[in-house]
Structure formats: structure tokens, C-alpha cells
Short mmCIF file of C-alpha atoms in Angstrom, two decimals:
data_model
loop_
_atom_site.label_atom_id
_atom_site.label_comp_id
_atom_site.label_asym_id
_atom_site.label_seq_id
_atom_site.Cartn_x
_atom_site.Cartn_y
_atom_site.Cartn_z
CA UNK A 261 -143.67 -49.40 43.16
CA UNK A 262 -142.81 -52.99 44.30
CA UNK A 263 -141.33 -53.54 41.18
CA UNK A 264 -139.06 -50.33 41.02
CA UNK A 265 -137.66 -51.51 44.73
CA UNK A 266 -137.44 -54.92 44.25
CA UNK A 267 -134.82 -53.67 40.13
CA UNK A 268 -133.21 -51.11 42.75
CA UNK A 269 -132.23 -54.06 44.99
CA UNK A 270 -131.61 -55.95 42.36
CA UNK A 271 -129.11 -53.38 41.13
CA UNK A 272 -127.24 -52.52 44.14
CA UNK A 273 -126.87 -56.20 45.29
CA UNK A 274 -125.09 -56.66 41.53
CA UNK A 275 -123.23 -53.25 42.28
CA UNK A 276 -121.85 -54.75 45.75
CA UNK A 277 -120.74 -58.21 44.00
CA UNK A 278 -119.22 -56.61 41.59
CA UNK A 279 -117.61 -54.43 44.39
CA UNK A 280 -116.39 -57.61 46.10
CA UNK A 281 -115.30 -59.86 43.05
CA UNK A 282 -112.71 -56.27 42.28
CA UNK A 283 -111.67 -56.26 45.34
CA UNK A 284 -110.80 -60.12 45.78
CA UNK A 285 -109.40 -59.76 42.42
CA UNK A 286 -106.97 -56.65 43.53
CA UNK A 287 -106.08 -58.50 46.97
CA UNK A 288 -104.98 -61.90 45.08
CA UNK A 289 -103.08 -59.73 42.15
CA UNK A 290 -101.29 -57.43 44.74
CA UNK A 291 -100.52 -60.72 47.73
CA UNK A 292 -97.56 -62.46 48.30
CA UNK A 293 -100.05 -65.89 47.30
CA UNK A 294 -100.80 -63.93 43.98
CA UNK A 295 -96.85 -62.99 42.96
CA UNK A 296 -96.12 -66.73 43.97
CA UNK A 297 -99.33 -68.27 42.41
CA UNK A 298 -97.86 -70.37 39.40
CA UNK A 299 -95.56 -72.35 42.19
CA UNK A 300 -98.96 -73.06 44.06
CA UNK A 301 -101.68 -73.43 41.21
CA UNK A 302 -99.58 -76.61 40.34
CA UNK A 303 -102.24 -78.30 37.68
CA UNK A 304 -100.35 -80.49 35.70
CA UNK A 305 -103.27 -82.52 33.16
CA UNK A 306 -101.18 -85.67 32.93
CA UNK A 307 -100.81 -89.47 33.43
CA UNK A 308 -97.84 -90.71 31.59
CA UNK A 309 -97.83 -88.60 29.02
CA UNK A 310 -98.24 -84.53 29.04
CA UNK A 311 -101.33 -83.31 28.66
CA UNK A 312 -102.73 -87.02 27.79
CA UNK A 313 -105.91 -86.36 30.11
CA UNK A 314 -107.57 -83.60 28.24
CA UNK A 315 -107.08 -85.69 24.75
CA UNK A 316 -108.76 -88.57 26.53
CA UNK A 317 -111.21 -85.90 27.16
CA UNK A 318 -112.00 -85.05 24.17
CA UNK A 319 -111.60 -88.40 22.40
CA UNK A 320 -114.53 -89.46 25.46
CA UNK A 321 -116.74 -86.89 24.71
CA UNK A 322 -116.51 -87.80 20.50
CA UNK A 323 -117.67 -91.30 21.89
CA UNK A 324 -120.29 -90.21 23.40
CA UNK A 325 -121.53 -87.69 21.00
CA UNK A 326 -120.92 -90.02 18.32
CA UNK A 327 -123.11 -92.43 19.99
CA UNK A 328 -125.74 -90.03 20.34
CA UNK A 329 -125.77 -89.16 17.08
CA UNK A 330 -125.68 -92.36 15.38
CA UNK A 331 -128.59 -93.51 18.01
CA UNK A 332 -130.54 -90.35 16.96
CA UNK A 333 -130.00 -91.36 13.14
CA UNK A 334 -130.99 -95.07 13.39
CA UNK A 335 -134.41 -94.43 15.86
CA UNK A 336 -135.30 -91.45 12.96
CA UNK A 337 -134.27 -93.01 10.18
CA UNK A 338 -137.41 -95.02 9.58
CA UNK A 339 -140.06 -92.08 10.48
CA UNK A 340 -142.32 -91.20 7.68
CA UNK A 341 -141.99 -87.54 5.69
CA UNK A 342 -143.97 -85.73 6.23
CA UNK A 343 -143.73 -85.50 10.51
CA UNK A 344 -147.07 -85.74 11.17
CA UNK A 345 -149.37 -84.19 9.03
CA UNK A 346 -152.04 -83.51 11.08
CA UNK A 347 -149.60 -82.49 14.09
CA UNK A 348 -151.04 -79.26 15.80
CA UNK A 349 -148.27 -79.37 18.18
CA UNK A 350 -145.90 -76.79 17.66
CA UNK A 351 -142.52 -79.50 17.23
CA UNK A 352 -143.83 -82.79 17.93
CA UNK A 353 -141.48 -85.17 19.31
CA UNK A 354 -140.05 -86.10 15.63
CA UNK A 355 -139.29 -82.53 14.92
CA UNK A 356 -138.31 -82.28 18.44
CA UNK A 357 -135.48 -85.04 18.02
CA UNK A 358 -134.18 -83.79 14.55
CA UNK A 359 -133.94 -80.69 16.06
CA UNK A 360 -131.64 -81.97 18.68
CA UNK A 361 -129.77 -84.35 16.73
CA UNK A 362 -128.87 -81.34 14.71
CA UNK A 363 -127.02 -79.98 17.32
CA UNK A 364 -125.46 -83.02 18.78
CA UNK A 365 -123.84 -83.83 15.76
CA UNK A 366 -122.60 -80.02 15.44
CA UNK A 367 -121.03 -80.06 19.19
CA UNK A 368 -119.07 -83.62 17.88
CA UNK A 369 -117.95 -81.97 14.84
CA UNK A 370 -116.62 -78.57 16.98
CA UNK A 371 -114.88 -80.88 19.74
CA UNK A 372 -113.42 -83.27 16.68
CA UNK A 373 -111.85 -79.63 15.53
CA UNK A 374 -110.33 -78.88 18.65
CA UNK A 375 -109.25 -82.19 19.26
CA UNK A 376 -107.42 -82.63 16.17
CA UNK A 377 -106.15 -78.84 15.68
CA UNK A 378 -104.83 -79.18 19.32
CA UNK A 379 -103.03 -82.23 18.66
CA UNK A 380 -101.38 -80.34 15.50
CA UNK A 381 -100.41 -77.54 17.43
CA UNK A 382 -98.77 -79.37 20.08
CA UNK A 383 -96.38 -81.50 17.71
CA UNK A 384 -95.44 -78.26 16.16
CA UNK A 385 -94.53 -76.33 19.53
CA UNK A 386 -91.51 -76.42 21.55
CA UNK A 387 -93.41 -77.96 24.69
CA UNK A 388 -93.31 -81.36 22.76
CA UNK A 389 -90.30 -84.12 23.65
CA UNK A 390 -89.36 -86.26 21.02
CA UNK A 391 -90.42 -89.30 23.60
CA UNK A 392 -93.56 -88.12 23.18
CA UNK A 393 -93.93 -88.68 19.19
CA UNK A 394 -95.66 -91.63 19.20
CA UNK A 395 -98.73 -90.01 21.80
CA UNK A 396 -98.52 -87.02 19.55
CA UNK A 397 -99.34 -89.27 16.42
CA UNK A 398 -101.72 -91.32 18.26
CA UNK A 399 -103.82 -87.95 18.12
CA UNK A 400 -102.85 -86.37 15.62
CA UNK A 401 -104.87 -89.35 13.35
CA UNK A 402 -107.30 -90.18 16.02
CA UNK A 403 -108.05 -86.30 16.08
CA UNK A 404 -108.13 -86.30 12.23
CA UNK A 405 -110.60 -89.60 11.84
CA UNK A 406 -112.94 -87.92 14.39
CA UNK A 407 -113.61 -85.01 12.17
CA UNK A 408 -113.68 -86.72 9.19
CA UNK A 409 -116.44 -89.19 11.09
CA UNK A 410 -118.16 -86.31 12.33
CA UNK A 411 -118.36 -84.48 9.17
CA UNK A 412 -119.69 -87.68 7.85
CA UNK A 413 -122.68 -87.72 10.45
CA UNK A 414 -123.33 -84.39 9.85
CA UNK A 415 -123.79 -84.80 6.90
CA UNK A 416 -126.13 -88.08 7.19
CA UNK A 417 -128.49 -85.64 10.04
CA UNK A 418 -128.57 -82.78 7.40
CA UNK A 419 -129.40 -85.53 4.62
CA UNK A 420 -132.39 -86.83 7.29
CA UNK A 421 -133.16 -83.01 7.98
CA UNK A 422 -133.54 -82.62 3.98
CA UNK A 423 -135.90 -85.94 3.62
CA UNK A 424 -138.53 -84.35 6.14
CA UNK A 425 -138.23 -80.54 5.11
CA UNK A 426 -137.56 -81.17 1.40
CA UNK A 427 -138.77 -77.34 0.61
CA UNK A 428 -136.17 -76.17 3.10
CA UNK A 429 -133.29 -78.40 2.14
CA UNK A 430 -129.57 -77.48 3.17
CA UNK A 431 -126.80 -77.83 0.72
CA UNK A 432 -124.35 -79.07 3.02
CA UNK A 433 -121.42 -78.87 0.64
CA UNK A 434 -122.50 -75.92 -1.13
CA UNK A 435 -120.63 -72.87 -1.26
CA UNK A 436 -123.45 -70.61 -0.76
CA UNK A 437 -125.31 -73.29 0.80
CA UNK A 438 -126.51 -71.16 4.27
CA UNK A 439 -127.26 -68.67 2.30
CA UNK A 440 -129.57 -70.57 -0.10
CA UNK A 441 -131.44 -71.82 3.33
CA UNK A 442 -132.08 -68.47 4.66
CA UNK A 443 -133.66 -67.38 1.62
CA UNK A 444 -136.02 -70.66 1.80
CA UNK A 445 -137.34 -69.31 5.26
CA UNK A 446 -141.14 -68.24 5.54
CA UNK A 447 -141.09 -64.71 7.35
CA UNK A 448 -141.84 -66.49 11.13
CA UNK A 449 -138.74 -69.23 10.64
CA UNK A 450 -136.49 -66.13 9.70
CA UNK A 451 -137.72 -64.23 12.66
CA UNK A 452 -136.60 -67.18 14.67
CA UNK A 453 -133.37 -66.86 13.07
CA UNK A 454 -132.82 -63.27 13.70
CA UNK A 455 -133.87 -63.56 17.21
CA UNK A 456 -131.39 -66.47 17.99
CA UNK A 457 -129.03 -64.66 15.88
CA UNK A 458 -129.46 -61.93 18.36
CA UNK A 459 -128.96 -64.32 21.54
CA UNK A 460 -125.68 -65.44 19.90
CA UNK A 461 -124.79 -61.65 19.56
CA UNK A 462 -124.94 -60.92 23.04
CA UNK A 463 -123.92 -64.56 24.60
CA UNK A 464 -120.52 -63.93 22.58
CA UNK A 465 -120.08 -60.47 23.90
CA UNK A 466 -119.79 -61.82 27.65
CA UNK A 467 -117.84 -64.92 26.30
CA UNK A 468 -115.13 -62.62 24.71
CA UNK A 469 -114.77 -60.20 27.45
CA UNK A 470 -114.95 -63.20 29.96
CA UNK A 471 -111.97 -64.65 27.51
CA UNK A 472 -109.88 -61.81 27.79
CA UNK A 473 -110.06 -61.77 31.42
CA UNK A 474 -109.48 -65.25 31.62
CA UNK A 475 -105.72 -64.82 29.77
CA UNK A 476 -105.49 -61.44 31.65
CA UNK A 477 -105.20 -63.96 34.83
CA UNK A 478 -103.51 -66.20 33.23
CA UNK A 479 -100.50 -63.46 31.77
CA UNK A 480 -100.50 -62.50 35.96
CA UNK A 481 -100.14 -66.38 37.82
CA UNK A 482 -98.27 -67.87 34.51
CA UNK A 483 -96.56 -66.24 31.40
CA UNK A 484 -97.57 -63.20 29.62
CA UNK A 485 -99.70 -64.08 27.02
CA UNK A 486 -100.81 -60.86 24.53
CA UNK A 487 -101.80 -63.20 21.73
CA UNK A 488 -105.38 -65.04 22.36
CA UNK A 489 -105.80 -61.81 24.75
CA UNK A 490 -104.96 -59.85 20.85
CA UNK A 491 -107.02 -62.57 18.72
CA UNK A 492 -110.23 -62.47 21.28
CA UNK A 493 -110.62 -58.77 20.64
CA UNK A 494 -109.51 -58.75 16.93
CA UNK A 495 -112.88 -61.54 16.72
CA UNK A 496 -114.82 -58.53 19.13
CA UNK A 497 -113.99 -55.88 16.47
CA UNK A 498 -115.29 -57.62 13.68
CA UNK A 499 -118.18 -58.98 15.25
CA UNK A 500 -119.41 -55.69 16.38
CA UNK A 501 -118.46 -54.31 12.70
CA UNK A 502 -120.67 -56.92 11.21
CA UNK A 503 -123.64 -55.74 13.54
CA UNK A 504 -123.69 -52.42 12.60
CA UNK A 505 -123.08 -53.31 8.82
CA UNK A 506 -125.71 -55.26 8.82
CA UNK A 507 -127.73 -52.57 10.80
CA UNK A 508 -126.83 -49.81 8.57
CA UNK A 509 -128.13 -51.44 5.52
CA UNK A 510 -131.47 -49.34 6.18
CA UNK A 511 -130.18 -46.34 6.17
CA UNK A 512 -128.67 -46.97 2.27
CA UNK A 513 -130.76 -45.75 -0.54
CA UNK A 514 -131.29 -48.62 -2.77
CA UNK B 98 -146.68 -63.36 22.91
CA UNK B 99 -148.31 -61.41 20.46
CA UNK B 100 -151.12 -58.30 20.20
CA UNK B 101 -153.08 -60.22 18.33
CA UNK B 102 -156.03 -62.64 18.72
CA UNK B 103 -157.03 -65.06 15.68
CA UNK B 104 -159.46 -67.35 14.57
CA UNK B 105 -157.23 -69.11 12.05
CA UNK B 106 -157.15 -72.62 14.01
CA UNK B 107 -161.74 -72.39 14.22
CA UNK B 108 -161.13 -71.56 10.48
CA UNK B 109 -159.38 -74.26 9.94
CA UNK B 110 -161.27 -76.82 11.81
CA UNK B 111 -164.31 -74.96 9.59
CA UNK B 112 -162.70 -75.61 6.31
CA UNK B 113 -161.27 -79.27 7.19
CA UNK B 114 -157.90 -78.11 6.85
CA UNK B 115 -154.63 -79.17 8.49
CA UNK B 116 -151.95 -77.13 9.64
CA UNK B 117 -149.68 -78.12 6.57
CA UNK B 118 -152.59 -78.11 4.01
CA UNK B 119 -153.02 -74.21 5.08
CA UNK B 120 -148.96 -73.82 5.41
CA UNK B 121 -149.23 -75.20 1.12
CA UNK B 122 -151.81 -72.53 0.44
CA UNK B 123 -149.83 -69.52 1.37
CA UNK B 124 -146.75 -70.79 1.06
CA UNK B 125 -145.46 -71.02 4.84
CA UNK B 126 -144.31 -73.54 7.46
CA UNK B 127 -146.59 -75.64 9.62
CA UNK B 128 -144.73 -74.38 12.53
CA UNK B 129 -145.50 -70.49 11.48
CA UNK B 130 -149.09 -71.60 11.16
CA UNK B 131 -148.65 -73.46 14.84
CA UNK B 132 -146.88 -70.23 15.82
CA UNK B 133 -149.59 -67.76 14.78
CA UNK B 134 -152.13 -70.16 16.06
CA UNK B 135 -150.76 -69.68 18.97
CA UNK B 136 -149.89 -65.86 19.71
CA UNK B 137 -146.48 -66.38 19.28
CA UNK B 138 -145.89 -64.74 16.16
CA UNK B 139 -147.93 -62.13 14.19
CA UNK B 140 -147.91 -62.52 10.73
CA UNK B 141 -146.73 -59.90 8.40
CA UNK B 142 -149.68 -57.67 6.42
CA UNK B 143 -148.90 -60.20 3.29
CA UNK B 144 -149.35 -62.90 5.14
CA UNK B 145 -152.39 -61.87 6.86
CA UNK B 146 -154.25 -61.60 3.53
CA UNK B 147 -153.04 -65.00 2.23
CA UNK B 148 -154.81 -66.25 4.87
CA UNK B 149 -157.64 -64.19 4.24
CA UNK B 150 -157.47 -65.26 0.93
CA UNK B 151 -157.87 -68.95 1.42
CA UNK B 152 -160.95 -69.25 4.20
CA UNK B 153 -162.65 -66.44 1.77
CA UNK B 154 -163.23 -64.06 4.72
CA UNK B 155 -161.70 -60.41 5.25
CA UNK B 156 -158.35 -59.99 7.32
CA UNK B 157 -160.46 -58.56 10.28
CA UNK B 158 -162.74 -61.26 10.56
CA UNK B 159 -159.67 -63.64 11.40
CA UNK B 160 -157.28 -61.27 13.61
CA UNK B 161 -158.49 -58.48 16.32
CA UNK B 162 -156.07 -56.59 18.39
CA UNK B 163 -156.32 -57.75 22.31
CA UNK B 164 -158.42 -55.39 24.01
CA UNK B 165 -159.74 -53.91 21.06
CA UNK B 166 -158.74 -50.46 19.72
CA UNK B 167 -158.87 -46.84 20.76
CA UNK B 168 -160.59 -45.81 17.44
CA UNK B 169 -164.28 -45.14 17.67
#
């Protein structure tokens, strides 16, 4: 009974926030601040050149995560395959740090992407001045070495991965090379997969939708924007088509 | 956490084997075997009798469900 009240409460105290954040949301759409918003939100991300503090940004978190990773390779580098043998820990410390140097490495190679398809994107748009070639180049390559340097230490913490779990090696460069890796999984490892697989599924739902509202807001106190709001729910649509796809399957005769 | 209880790690520490020498045997992970050890994870009916298989014993004497069952 405690429990019922306490999932009731729980619900109408979400109900009444979500009451609140609409009604904020109407009163700053519909107010004089809200039809003159892009005059007051003034954020301009500059020094000397536009936009030159987020691509210091990024190039300070490549540092960074570079660092990390290169740190994580060297201190692992030396451990001795197997992890452990007689570990009864579930992920000693070893596993523990391959595990996260795994995903270091992928976060520098996604922020190298951005960095450097950002930089492209802005020398090719109108928003450019020609006085600003020489920043635009600066990034341009600087974006361009950092993915080509983070590829590279991906591919050195996949290589370190493959030296301690030879039997479940990744083919970094292979065309079906994910595949291949699922198919090495023992039954618990691929119900890891699925249920983080799962987690992604539903983490990307709220991240679209809270996308879409995001350039919804941004159409109303800037410019009208349809595209990313067009592309976020293009990415929805196939997402949810691959779920069901996937979930279907059973249903097939073989 | 899972339904299951198991005896795999007493079986283990019976037979002198590690957590990777049993993963070899029946062709798993460590980490499934530190998983099912555990209660985090209960093996499939395959696996089950892999184990079996390799401490010579009969899938019942190694997993029980918690609480026992309804039948009997």
C-alpha cells in the first residue's frame, strides 16, 4: 500500500512539473521577452575570431582525451595476458581499465569527428569572411590530424583489447568486423550486449525528442530551422524501424 | 539477480579449477563463469549441462531454484 502511494505521488508530482515546464514554455513563446528573445539571448562564442571558443573546446578536450588514452596504453601495455588467471573478481582492475580505455579513446575519436566536420562545414557556409581563412585552415587540418591520431589510438586500445581476449578479437578494419565479434560472444557477454543495446534504445529516444525540441526553440528565439528538426526524426524513423525488424525476426518461419 | 542458486564456485574449489580453466571446458568467458557464480546471470539449458558435464555431477546437483519449487 505504501508503495502504491508513495508511485501515485510520484506520478502526480511528474504530472504537475510537467504542468509547469508547459506553461513556462507557453508564457516565454507568447511574451513580449519571447518575440524579442534573439536581441536579448546575445551569446556570441568568440574571442577574435567567430566561433574560435568552441574549436578551442574541442581541440582541449582531444588533449585531454588523448592524454588519457595514451596514459591508459603505456600503464597497460606491459600487463601480462592472460588478466589474472586465477581472478574471481568479476573485472579486476586490468579488465576494469581496458574497459575504460575503450571508451575514452571512442569519445576522442567522436569529438575529433565533430571537430573536424564542423570546421569543414563552416569554410563551406556563407557565415565565413574571407579574413577568417587562415582560422578556418588552422582547423580544418588540426581537426583532420585529430581524427587521424585518434583513429590511430583506437586502433592501438583495440590491438591491446585483442592481446588479452585473443578468442574475442575485433577486426578493427574489417568490413564485417562487429559482426564477426558478436558472433564470438558466449551466451552471458551477448546478453550484456543486448541489454546495453536496449539502454542505448531508449537513452536515444529521449535524446531525439529532447533534440527536436531543442531546434523547435531555437526556430522560435532565432531562425527557422526545419532541417536538423527533419534529420533528428528521419534518424527516429529508422531507429524505431530497425527495432521492430529486428523484433519481428521471430515471427518469420525459417 | 537471478532465480537460481549454484554450487559451481564449491565445485570448483572441489575440482581445483579456476574460473578460466572451467570458462576452456565449456567454451565460455571467465566473466560468464564470475557472472553465474554470482546470480547475475542464469545460464542457458546448454550451458547448464556443460557444466554438468565437466564436475561429473547432474544439472540439479549444481543449480536449485530459490525457494525451492511448487512441485511435490
Amino acid at each position: 500500500m505504501a508503495k502504491n502511494m508513495s508511485k501515485t505521488m510520484k506520478n502526480t508530482l511528474y504530472m504537475l512539473a510537467y504542468l509547469l515546464g508547459g506553461g513556462i514554455f507557453g508564457f516565454l513563446i507568447a511574451s513580449d521577452w519571447g518575440q524579442n528573445a534573439s536581441s536579448s539571448l546575445r551569446f556570441d562564442p568568440s574571442i577574435y575570431y567567430k566561433y574560435d571558443l568552441p574549436f578551442a573546446l574541442a581541440a582541449l578536450i582531444i588533449i585531454v582525451l588523448s592524454g588519457l588514452t595514451l596514459f591508459g596504453l603505456n600503464r597497460l601495455k606491459n600487463v601480462p595476458v592472460p588478466l589474472d588467471d586465477w581472478a574471481e573478481e568479476l573485472g579486476n582492475k586490468e579488465e576494469y581499465a581496458l574497459s575504460k580505455l575503450l571508451m575514452v579513446s571512442a569519445f576522442n575519436h567522436i569529438v575529433a569527428m565533430i571537430w573536424m566536420l564542423t570546421a569543414i562545414a563552416y569554410s563551406a557556409s556563407s557565415v565565413s569572411a574571407p579574413s577568417e581563412v587562415p582560422f578556418i585552415l588552422v582547423n580544418i587540418f588540426a581537426g583532420t590530424a585529430a581524427v587521424l591520431v585518434s583513429t590511430f589510438l583506437q586502433f592501438r586500445s583495440v590491438q591491446l583489447y585483442n592481446k588479452h581476449f585473443s578468442e574475442r578479437s575485433l577486426d578493427y578494419f574489417g568490413k564485417n568486423g562487429q559482426k564477426e565479434f558478436f558472433d564470438k560472444l558466449d551466451e552471458a557477454e551477448k546478453f550484456t550486449v543486448y541489454r546495453s543495446a536496449f539502454t542505448a534504445y531508449k537513452a536515444v529516444n529521449i535524446a531525439l525528442v529532447s533534440g527536436m525540441i531543442v531546434f523547435v526553440l531555437y526556430s522560435v528565439f532565432f531562425t527557422f530551422s526545419p532541417l536538423p528538426i527533419v534529420v533528428l526524426g528521419i534518424i527516429w524513423m529508422i531507429q524505431q524501424a530497425s527495432y521492430y525488424y529486428e523484433a519481428s525476426k521471430v515471427y518469420r518461419n525459417k | 539477480m537471478s532465480e537460481l542458486t549454484n554450487r559451481v564456485r564449491e565445485l570448483r574449489a572441489r575440482d581445483r579449477l579456476s574460473q578460466g580453466d572451467l570458462a576452456a571446458q565449456i567454451g565460455a568467458s571467465r566473466q560468464t563463469i564470475a557472472l553465474i557464480e554470482r546470480g547475475d546471470y542464469s545460464p542457458s539449458i546448454v550451458l547448464a549441462l556443460k557444466i554438468a558435464a565437466v564436475f561429473e555431477v547432474s544439472v540439479e546437483e549444481i543449480f536449485a531454484l530459490k525457494g525451492g519449487t511448487d512441485n511435490g
